[in-house]
Amino acid sequence: MYTIEMAYARMRELQDLANRSRAHQPAQPKRRADKRATDAKKR
């Protein structure tokens, strides 16, 4: 059985992995339009 706790743990793993891979990339200027687009996708 797949529980909500398992799903949450997996989500955290993926988030940590994404944050680590993002930290290795060179700094890019943040654009507000891009941020709005990603915020809209999250909802």
mmCIF file with all atom_site columns, N, CA and C in Angstrom:
data_model
loop_
_atom_site.group_PDB
_atom_site.id
_atom_site.type_symbol
_atom_site.label_atom_id
_atom_site.label_alt_id
_atom_site.label_comp_id
_atom_site.label_asym_id
_atom_site.label_entity_id
_atom_site.label_seq_id
_atom_site.pdbx_PDB_ins_code
_atom_site.Cartn_x
_atom_site.Cartn_y
_atom_site.Cartn_z
_atom_site.occupancy
_atom_site.B_iso_or_equiv
_atom_site.pdbx_formal_charge
_atom_site.auth_seq_id
_atom_site.auth_comp_id
_atom_site.auth_asym_id
_atom_site.auth_atom_id
_atom_site.pdbx_PDB_model_num
ATOM 1   N N  . MET A 1 1  ? 0.846  -1.199 0.000   1.00 0.00 ? 1  MET A N  1
ATOM 2   C CA . MET A 1 1  ? 0.000  0.000  0.000   1.00 0.00 ? 1  MET A CA 1
ATOM 3   C C  . MET A 1 1  ? 0.882  1.250  0.000   1.00 0.00 ? 1  MET A C  1
ATOM 4   N N  . TYR A 1 2  ? 0.456  2.230  -0.773  1.00 0.00 ? 2  TYR A N  1
ATOM 5   C CA . TYR A 1 2  ? 1.220  3.478  -0.902  1.00 0.00 ? 2  TYR A CA 1
ATOM 6   C C  . TYR A 1 2  ? 0.545  4.539  -0.045  1.00 0.00 ? 2  TYR A C  1
ATOM 7   N N  . THR A 1 3  ? 1.220  4.968  1.011   1.00 0.00 ? 3  THR A N  1
ATOM 8   C CA . THR A 1 3  ? 0.600  5.922  1.930   1.00 0.00 ? 3  THR A CA 1
ATOM 9   C C  . THR A 1 3  ? 0.997  7.361  1.602   1.00 0.00 ? 3  THR A C  1
ATOM 10  N N  . ILE A 1 4  ? 0.258  8.287  2.195   1.00 0.00 ? 4  ILE A N  1
ATOM 11  C CA . ILE A 1 4  ? 0.549  9.705  2.001   1.00 0.00 ? 4  ILE A CA 1
ATOM 12  C C  . ILE A 1 4  ? 1.933  10.047 2.559   1.00 0.00 ? 4  ILE A C  1
ATOM 13  N N  . GLU A 1 5  ? 2.335  9.347  3.630   1.00 0.00 ? 5  GLU A N  1
ATOM 14  C CA . GLU A 1 5  ? 3.660  9.571  4.207   1.00 0.00 ? 5  GLU A CA 1
ATOM 15  C C  . GLU A 1 5  ? 4.753  9.174  3.219   1.00 0.00 ? 5  GLU A C  1
ATOM 16  N N  . MET A 1 6  ? 4.540  8.068  2.503   1.00 0.00 ? 6  MET A N  1
ATOM 17  C CA . MET A 1 6  ? 5.509  7.617  1.508   1.00 0.00 ? 6  MET A CA 1
ATOM 18  C C  . MET A 1 6  ? 5.590  8.623  0.367   1.00 0.00 ? 6  MET A C  1
ATOM 19  N N  . ALA A 1 7  ? 4.439  9.108  -0.060  1.00 0.00 ? 7  ALA A N  1
ATOM 20  C CA . ALA A 1 7  ? 4.407  10.094 -1.141  1.00 0.00 ? 7  ALA A CA 1
ATOM 21  C C  . ALA A 1 7  ? 5.120  11.374 -0.708  1.00 0.00 ? 7  ALA A C  1
ATOM 22  N N  . TYR A 1 8  ? 4.895  11.789 0.543   1.00 0.00 ? 8  TYR A N  1
ATOM 23  C CA . TYR A 1 8  ? 5.530  12.996 1.056   1.00 0.00 ? 8  TYR A CA 1
ATOM 24  C C  . TYR A 1 8  ? 7.041  12.823 1.141   1.00 0.00 ? 8  TYR A C  1
ATOM 25  N N  . ALA A 1 9  ? 7.498  11.668 1.603   1.00 0.00 ? 9  ALA A N  1
ATOM 26  C CA . ALA A 1 9  ? 8.928  11.394 1.714   1.00 0.00 ? 9  ALA A CA 1
ATOM 27  C C  . ALA A 1 9  ? 9.574  11.433 0.323   1.00 0.00 ? 9  ALA A C  1
ATOM 28  N N  . ARG A 1 10 ? 8.909  10.858 -0.660  1.00 0.00 ? 10 ARG A N  1
ATOM 29  C CA . ARG A 1 10 ? 9.431  10.859 -2.027  1.00 0.00 ? 10 ARG A CA 1
ATOM 30  C C  . ARG A 1 10 ? 9.494  12.284 -2.584  1.00 0.00 ? 10 ARG A C  1
ATOM 31  N N  . MET A 1 11 ? 8.456  13.067 -2.287  1.00 0.00 ? 11 MET A N  1
ATOM 32  C CA . MET A 1 11 ? 8.430  14.454 -2.739  1.00 0.00 ? 11 MET A CA 1
ATOM 33  C C  . MET A 1 11 ? 9.606  15.233 -2.146  1.00 0.00 ? 11 MET A C  1
ATOM 34  N N  . ARG A 1 12 ? 9.886  14.999 -0.864  1.00 0.00 ? 12 ARG A N  1
ATOM 35  C CA . ARG A 1 12 ? 11.016 15.667 -0.216  1.00 0.00 ? 12 ARG A CA 1
ATOM 36  C C  . ARG A 1 12 ? 12.340 15.256 -0.854  1.00 0.00 ? 12 ARG A C  1
ATOM 37  N N  . GLU A 1 13 ? 12.493 13.969 -1.172  1.00 0.00 ? 13 GLU A N  1
ATOM 38  C CA . GLU A 1 13 ? 13.714 13.486 -1.827  1.00 0.00 ? 13 GLU A CA 1
ATOM 39  C C  . GLU A 1 13 ? 13.924 14.206 -3.153  1.00 0.00 ? 13 GLU A C  1
ATOM 40  N N  . LEU A 1 14 ? 12.868 14.289 -3.936  1.00 0.00 ? 14 LEU A N  1
ATOM 41  C CA . LEU A 1 14 ? 12.961 14.942 -5.239  1.00 0.00 ? 14 LEU A CA 1
ATOM 42  C C  . LEU A 1 14 ? 13.272 16.430 -5.087  1.00 0.00 ? 14 LEU A C  1
ATOM 43  N N  . GLN A 1 15 ? 12.675 17.053 -4.076  1.00 0.00 ? 15 GLN A N  1
ATOM 44  C CA . GLN A 1 15 ? 12.923 18.476 -3.818  1.00 0.00 ? 15 GLN A CA 1
ATOM 45  C C  . GLN A 1 15 ? 14.390 18.708 -3.459  1.00 0.00 ? 15 GLN A C  1
ATOM 46  N N  . ASP A 1 16 ? 14.923 17.848 -2.590  1.00 0.00 ? 16 ASP A N  1
ATOM 47  C CA . ASP A 1 16 ? 16.327 17.967 -2.192  1.00 0.00 ? 16 ASP A CA 1
ATOM 48  C C  . ASP A 1 16 ? 17.248 17.778 -3.390  1.00 0.00 ? 16 ASP A C  1
ATOM 49  N N  . LEU A 1 17 ? 16.925 16.794 -4.214  1.00 0.00 ? 17 LEU A N  1
ATOM 50  C CA . LEU A 1 17 ? 17.723 16.536 -5.410  1.00 0.00 ? 17 LEU A CA 1
ATOM 51  C C  . LEU A 1 17 ? 17.696 17.739 -6.358  1.00 0.00 ? 17 LEU A C  1
ATOM 52  N N  . ALA A 1 18 ? 16.523 18.304 -6.537  1.00 0.00 ? 18 ALA A N  1
ATOM 53  C CA . ALA A 1 18 ? 16.375 19.477 -7.405  1.00 0.00 ? 18 ALA A CA 1
ATOM 54  C C  . ALA A 1 18 ? 17.167 20.663 -6.846  1.00 0.00 ? 18 ALA A C  1
ATOM 55  N N  . ASN A 1 19 ? 17.112 20.846 -5.547  1.00 0.00 ? 19 ASN A N  1
ATOM 56  C CA . ASN A 1 19 ? 17.843 21.955 -4.930  1.00 0.00 ? 19 ASN A CA 1
ATOM 57  C C  . ASN A 1 19 ? 19.345 21.770 -5.078  1.00 0.00 ? 19 ASN A C  1
ATOM 58  N N  . ARG A 1 20 ? 19.812 20.522 -4.940  1.00 0.00 ? 20 ARG A N  1
ATOM 59  C CA . ARG A 1 20 ? 21.235 20.250 -5.090  1.00 0.00 ? 20 ARG A CA 1
ATOM 60  C C  . ARG A 1 20 ? 21.700 20.492 -6.514  1.00 0.00 ? 20 ARG A C  1
ATOM 61  N N  . SER A 1 21 ? 20.921 20.026 -7.481  1.00 0.00 ? 21 SER A N  1
ATOM 62  C CA . SER A 1 21 ? 21.321 20.209 -8.877  1.00 0.00 ? 21 SER A CA 1
ATOM 63  C C  . SER A 1 21 ? 21.271 21.690 -9.262  1.00 0.00 ? 21 SER A C  1
ATOM 64  N N  . ARG A 1 22 ? 20.325 22.421 -8.695  1.00 0.00 ? 22 ARG A N  1
ATOM 65  C CA . ARG A 1 22 ? 20.225 23.857 -8.967  1.00 0.00 ? 22 ARG A CA 1
ATOM 66  C C  . ARG A 1 22 ? 21.425 24.601 -8.391  1.00 0.00 ? 22 ARG A C  1
ATOM 67  N N  . ALA A 1 23 ? 21.925 24.166 -7.240  1.00 0.00 ? 23 ALA A N  1
ATOM 68  C CA . ALA A 1 23 ? 23.055 24.826 -6.582  1.00 0.00 ? 23 ALA A CA 1
ATOM 69  C C  . ALA A 1 23 ? 24.330 24.697 -7.406  1.00 0.00 ? 23 ALA A C  1
ATOM 70  N N  . HIS A 1 24 ? 24.432 23.647 -8.225  1.00 0.00 ? 24 HIS A N  1
ATOM 71  C CA . HIS A 1 24 ? 25.628 23.431 -9.030  1.00 0.00 ? 24 HIS A CA 1
ATOM 72  C C  . HIS A 1 24 ? 25.640 24.251 -10.320 1.00 0.00 ? 24 HIS A C  1
ATOM 73  N N  . GLN A 1 25 ? 24.506 24.827 -10.674 1.00 0.00 ? 25 GLN A N  1
ATOM 74  C CA . GLN A 1 25 ? 24.438 25.598 -11.916 1.00 0.00 ? 25 GLN A CA 1
ATOM 75  C C  . GLN A 1 25 ? 24.920 27.026 -11.685 1.00 0.00 ? 25 GLN A C  1
ATOM 76  N N  . PRO A 1 26 ? 25.504 27.662 -12.707 1.00 0.00 ? 26 PRO A N  1
ATOM 77  C CA . PRO A 1 26 ? 25.927 29.056 -12.548 1.00 0.00 ? 26 PRO A CA 1
ATOM 78  C C  . PRO A 1 26 ? 24.727 29.966 -12.277 1.00 0.00 ? 26 PRO A C  1
ATOM 79  N N  . ALA A 1 27 ? 24.969 31.013 -11.561 1.00 0.00 ? 27 ALA A N  1
ATOM 80  C CA . ALA A 1 27 ? 23.889 31.937 -11.213 1.00 0.00 ? 27 ALA A CA 1
ATOM 81  C C  . ALA A 1 27 ? 23.285 32.560 -12.463 1.00 0.00 ? 27 ALA A C  1
ATOM 82  N N  . GLN A 1 28 ? 21.980 32.556 -12.512 1.00 0.00 ? 28 GLN A N  1
ATOM 83  C CA . GLN A 1 28 ? 21.282 33.167 -13.635 1.00 0.00 ? 28 GLN A CA 1
ATOM 84  C C  . GLN A 1 28 ? 20.421 34.311 -13.094 1.00 0.00 ? 28 GLN A C  1
ATOM 85  N N  . PRO A 1 29 ? 20.328 35.407 -13.857 1.00 0.00 ? 29 PRO A N  1
ATOM 86  C CA . PRO A 1 29 ? 19.471 36.507 -13.377 1.00 0.00 ? 29 PRO A CA 1
ATOM 87  C C  . PRO A 1 29 ? 18.021 36.050 -13.302 1.00 0.00 ? 29 PRO A C  1
ATOM 88  N N  . LYS A 1 30 ? 17.368 36.378 -12.205 1.00 0.00 ? 30 LYS A N  1
ATOM 89  C CA . LYS A 1 30 ? 15.972 35.973 -12.051 1.00 0.00 ? 30 LYS A CA 1
ATOM 90  C C  . LYS A 1 30 ? 15.058 36.987 -12.724 1.00 0.00 ? 30 LYS A C  1
ATOM 91  N N  . ARG A 1 31 ? 14.118 36.459 -13.491 1.00 0.00 ? 31 ARG A N  1
ATOM 92  C CA . ARG A 1 31 ? 13.163 37.334 -14.172 1.00 0.00 ? 31 ARG A CA 1
ATOM 93  C C  . ARG A 1 31 ? 11.791 37.133 -13.545 1.00 0.00 ? 31 ARG A C  1
ATOM 94  N N  . ARG A 1 32 ? 11.111 38.228 -13.291 1.00 0.00 ? 32 ARG A N  1
ATOM 95  C CA . ARG A 1 32 ? 9.808  38.141 -12.631 1.00 0.00 ? 32 ARG A CA 1
ATOM 96  C C  . ARG A 1 32 ? 8.785  37.372 -13.453 1.00 0.00 ? 32 ARG A C  1
ATOM 97  N N  . ALA A 1 33 ? 8.830  37.504 -14.747 1.00 0.00 ? 33 ALA A N  1
ATOM 98  C CA . ALA A 1 33 ? 7.876  36.799 -15.611 1.00 0.00 ? 33 ALA A CA 1
ATOM 99  C C  . ALA A 1 33 ? 8.046  35.291 -15.449 1.00 0.00 ? 33 ALA A C  1
ATOM 100 N N  . ASP A 1 34 ? 9.300  34.829 -15.362 1.00 0.00 ? 34 ASP A N  1
ATOM 101 C CA . ASP A 1 34 ? 9.555  33.408 -15.179 1.00 0.00 ? 34 ASP A CA 1
ATOM 102 C C  . ASP A 1 34 ? 9.014  32.933 -13.835 1.00 0.00 ? 34 ASP A C  1
ATOM 103 N N  . LYS A 1 35 ? 9.216  33.738 -12.808 1.00 0.00 ? 35 LYS A N  1
ATOM 104 C CA . LYS A 1 35 ? 8.749  33.356 -11.478 1.00 0.00 ? 35 LYS A CA 1
ATOM 105 C C  . LYS A 1 35 ? 7.226  33.249 -11.457 1.00 0.00 ? 35 LYS A C  1
ATOM 106 N N  . ARG A 1 36 ? 6.550  34.201 -12.085 1.00 0.00 ? 36 ARG A N  1
ATOM 107 C CA . ARG A 1 36 ? 5.096  34.147 -12.135 1.00 0.00 ? 36 ARG A CA 1
ATOM 108 C C  . ARG A 1 36 ? 4.621  32.887 -12.867 1.00 0.00 ? 36 ARG A C  1
ATOM 109 N N  . ALA A 1 37 ? 5.299  32.543 -13.937 1.00 0.00 ? 37 ALA A N  1
ATOM 110 C CA . ALA A 1 37 ? 4.925  31.346 -14.714 1.00 0.00 ? 37 ALA A CA 1
ATOM 111 C C  . ALA A 1 37 ? 5.075  30.084 -13.867 1.00 0.00 ? 37 ALA A C  1
ATOM 112 N N  . THR A 1 38 ? 6.167  29.986 -13.107 1.00 0.00 ? 38 THR A N  1
ATOM 113 C CA . THR A 1 38 ? 6.368  28.788 -12.284 1.00 0.00 ? 38 THR A CA 1
ATOM 114 C C  . THR A 1 38 ? 5.388  28.781 -11.100 1.00 0.00 ? 38 THR A C  1
ATOM 115 N N  . ASP A 1 39 ? 5.116  29.957 -10.533 1.00 0.00 ? 39 ASP A N  1
ATOM 116 C CA . ASP A 1 39 ? 4.147  30.012 -9.432  1.00 0.00 ? 39 ASP A CA 1
ATOM 117 C C  . ASP A 1 39 ? 2.765  29.579 -9.906  1.00 0.00 ? 39 ASP A C  1
ATOM 118 N N  . ALA A 1 40 ? 2.383  29.951 -11.099 1.00 0.00 ? 40 ALA A N  1
ATOM 119 C CA . ALA A 1 40 ? 1.081  29.589 -11.626 1.00 0.00 ? 40 ALA A CA 1
ATOM 120 C C  . ALA A 1 40 ? 0.989  28.067 -11.816 1.00 0.00 ? 40 ALA A C  1
ATOM 121 N N  . LYS A 1 41 ? 2.085  27.440 -12.232 1.00 0.00 ? 41 LYS A N  1
ATOM 122 C CA . LYS A 1 41 ? 2.091  25.993 -12.442 1.00 0.00 ? 41 LYS A CA 1
ATOM 123 C C  . LYS A 1 41 ? 1.952  25.230 -11.129 1.00 0.00 ? 41 LYS A C  1
ATOM 124 N N  . LYS A 1 42 ? 2.492  25.770 -10.051 1.00 0.00 ? 42 LYS A N  1
ATOM 125 C CA . LYS A 1 42 ? 2.464  25.078 -8.765  1.00 0.00 ? 42 LYS A CA 1
ATOM 126 C C  . LYS A 1 42 ? 1.049  24.974 -8.196  1.00 0.00 ? 42 LYS A C  1
ATOM 127 N N  . ARG A 1 43 ? 0.185  25.910 -8.569  1.00 0.00 ? 43 ARG A N  1
ATOM 128 C CA . ARG A 1 43 ? -1.154 25.922 -7.965  1.00 0.00 ? 43 ARG A CA 1
ATOM 129 C C  . ARG A 1 43 ? -2.121 25.003 -8.656  1.00 0.00 ? 43 ARG A C  1
#
